[in-house]
C-alpha positions as a printed Julia matrix, in Angstrom:
174×3 Matrix{Float64}:
 68.32   99.37  33.36
 67.04   95.88  32.67
 63.42   96.9   33.62
 63.72  100.25  31.71
 64.62   98.33  28.44
 62.0    95.75  28.95
 59.35   98.54  29.45
 60.58  100.13  26.27
 60.19   97.21  24.38
 56.84   96.15  25.71
 55.01   99.35  26.86
 51.56   97.52  27.25
 53.31   95.13  29.86
 52.94   96.55  33.41
 55.31   94.02  35.11
 58.68   95.95  34.15
 57.21   99.15  35.47
 55.99   97.5   38.58
 59.33   96.07  39.32
 60.99   99.43  38.52
 58.59  100.96  40.97
 59.58   98.48  43.69
 63.2    99.32  43.25
 62.64  102.87  43.45
 60.57  102.14  46.66
 63.35  100.13  48.25
 65.72  103.05  47.37
 63.38  105.56  49.19
 62.68  107.35  45.79
 58.85  107.68  46.63
 58.02  110.13  44.03
 59.48  108.12  41.34
 58.15  104.97  42.68
 54.46  106.33  42.77
 54.89  107.79  39.33
 55.55  104.28  37.95
 52.8   102.81  40.27
 50.3   105.17  38.57
 51.41  103.99  35.14
 50.91  100.4   36.27
 47.39  101.24  37.65
 46.47  102.74  34.2
 47.42   99.32  32.65
 44.87   97.68  34.87
 46.7    94.72  36.41
 44.54   91.9   37.68
 46.94   89.84  39.66
 46.73   89.66  43.45
 50.59   90.02  43.84
 50.61   93.29  41.96
 47.51   94.72  43.37
 48.71   93.96  46.81
 52.12   95.48  46.34
 50.36   98.67  44.96
 48.26   98.71  48.11
 51.43   98.18  50.34
 53.09  101.26  48.38
 50.01  103.37  49.27
 50.14  102.33  52.92
 53.83  103.08  53.26
 52.75  106.69  52.27
 49.96  106.72  54.71
 47.36  106.82  52.13
 45.31  104.23  53.67
 42.1   104.76  51.64
 44.04  103.99  48.48
 45.89  101.08  50.1
 42.84   99.49  51.02
 41.12   99.84  47.62
 43.99   97.9   46.05
 44.35   95.39  48.7
 40.79   94.68  48.52
 41.06   94.26  44.79
 43.75   91.63  45.45
 41.57   89.7   47.86
 38.72   89.88  45.14
 41.14   88.34  42.58
 42.53   85.71  44.79
 40.37   85.3   48.09
 42.28   82.16  49.17
 45.6    83.89  49.43
 46.41   85.23  52.98
 48.85   88.07  52.15
 46.35   90.72  51.2
 44.34   89.97  54.42
 47.52   90.66  56.35
 48.2    93.85  54.63
 44.5    94.81  55.1
 44.5    94.16  58.77
 47.55   96.25  59.11
 46.11   99.29  56.91
 42.93   99.14  58.93
 44.71   99.35  62.34
 46.92  102.25  61.06
 43.99  104.06  59.51
 41.42  103.78  62.46
 43.79  103.34  65.5
 41.83  100.45  66.62
 41.25   96.72  66.02
 37.68   96.77  65.35
 37.49   96.32  61.63
 40.7    94.39  61.66
 39.03   91.59  63.72
 36.46   91.29  61.14
 38.89   90.86  58.46
 40.83   88.35  60.55
 37.61   86.2   60.63
 37.0    86.55  56.92
 40.55   85.59  56.39
 40.35   82.51  58.18
 37.01   81.59  56.5
 38.4    82.07  52.88
 41.92   80.97  53.24
 42.0    78.35  56.05
 44.94   80.09  57.54
 44.35   80.68  61.36
 46.53   83.99  61.07
 48.09   83.07  64.4
 50.65   85.79  64.46
 48.0    88.41  63.53
 45.73   87.11  66.47
 48.46   87.45  68.99
 49.32   90.93  67.55
 45.63   92.0   67.84
 45.44   90.66  71.38
 48.5    92.73  72.29
 46.91   95.94  70.81
 43.65   95.1   72.72
 45.84   94.74  75.9
 44.37   91.22  76.34
 47.94   90.01  77.13
 46.84   86.76  78.7
 44.95   85.6   75.62
 47.84   86.62  73.37
 50.12   84.54  75.62
 47.55   81.61  75.56
 47.45   81.91  71.81
 51.23   81.49  71.57
 51.34   78.13  73.3
 47.94   76.76  71.98
 48.69   74.09  69.56
 52.47   73.87  69.95
 53.94   70.4   69.87
 55.25   69.59  73.42
 58.81   69.39  71.8
 58.45   73.05  71.04
 57.71   73.98  74.63
 60.59   75.28  76.72
 60.94   72.16  78.79
 63.32   73.8   81.46
 61.36   76.65  82.12
 57.99   74.46  82.38
 59.66   72.03  84.56
 60.68   74.59  87.12
 57.37   76.73  87.1
 53.92   75.7   87.74
 51.25   77.93  86.41
 48.74   78.42  89.26
 45.13   79.22  88.76
 45.32   78.04  85.17
 41.96   77.41  83.42
 41.54   76.01  79.75
 40.97   79.44  78.26
 43.65   81.81  80.09
 46.99   81.74  81.69
 47.64   83.49  84.84
 49.62   86.69  84.91
 52.64   85.04  86.4
 53.9    81.59  87.2
 54.7    80.1   90.56
 58.44   78.95  90.23
 59.91   76.26  92.29
 63.64   75.72  92.77
 65.09   72.57  91.79
């Protein structure tokens, strides 16, 4: 009710409509949510948070072309914010069923945000069936205090090179 009242008092303000759309989205009322999203779009928001979430709404509905348009607008408005890159990567994977374009966006995201996107790197390696690289990425850069001491003290990774972990450890009792 609050958002309805706010949108009636300030019909030129897209924010109450946007937040009502998010509430309807959360409730699973997609038709009503998208109706409000279209009204928000007509008011031409230029803030990355709103543009990203408009894109996310379209992605939830598997309209990846529209999702990518709004997510790209968010990137254009605020290229140093990593969230739209994350959503763009997921949308590209869902649209194309592969990681080719997503890899390019991952590189761009690092260059523009400075965020290494570690979780997305690992996810892409898993999708690419490059499991050893994904595993290596999980332990690269961890402080020694975060490594599982007990497991590491009992297992010696054999055949380890600087770039890859072997498929399985050689464990010693003790």
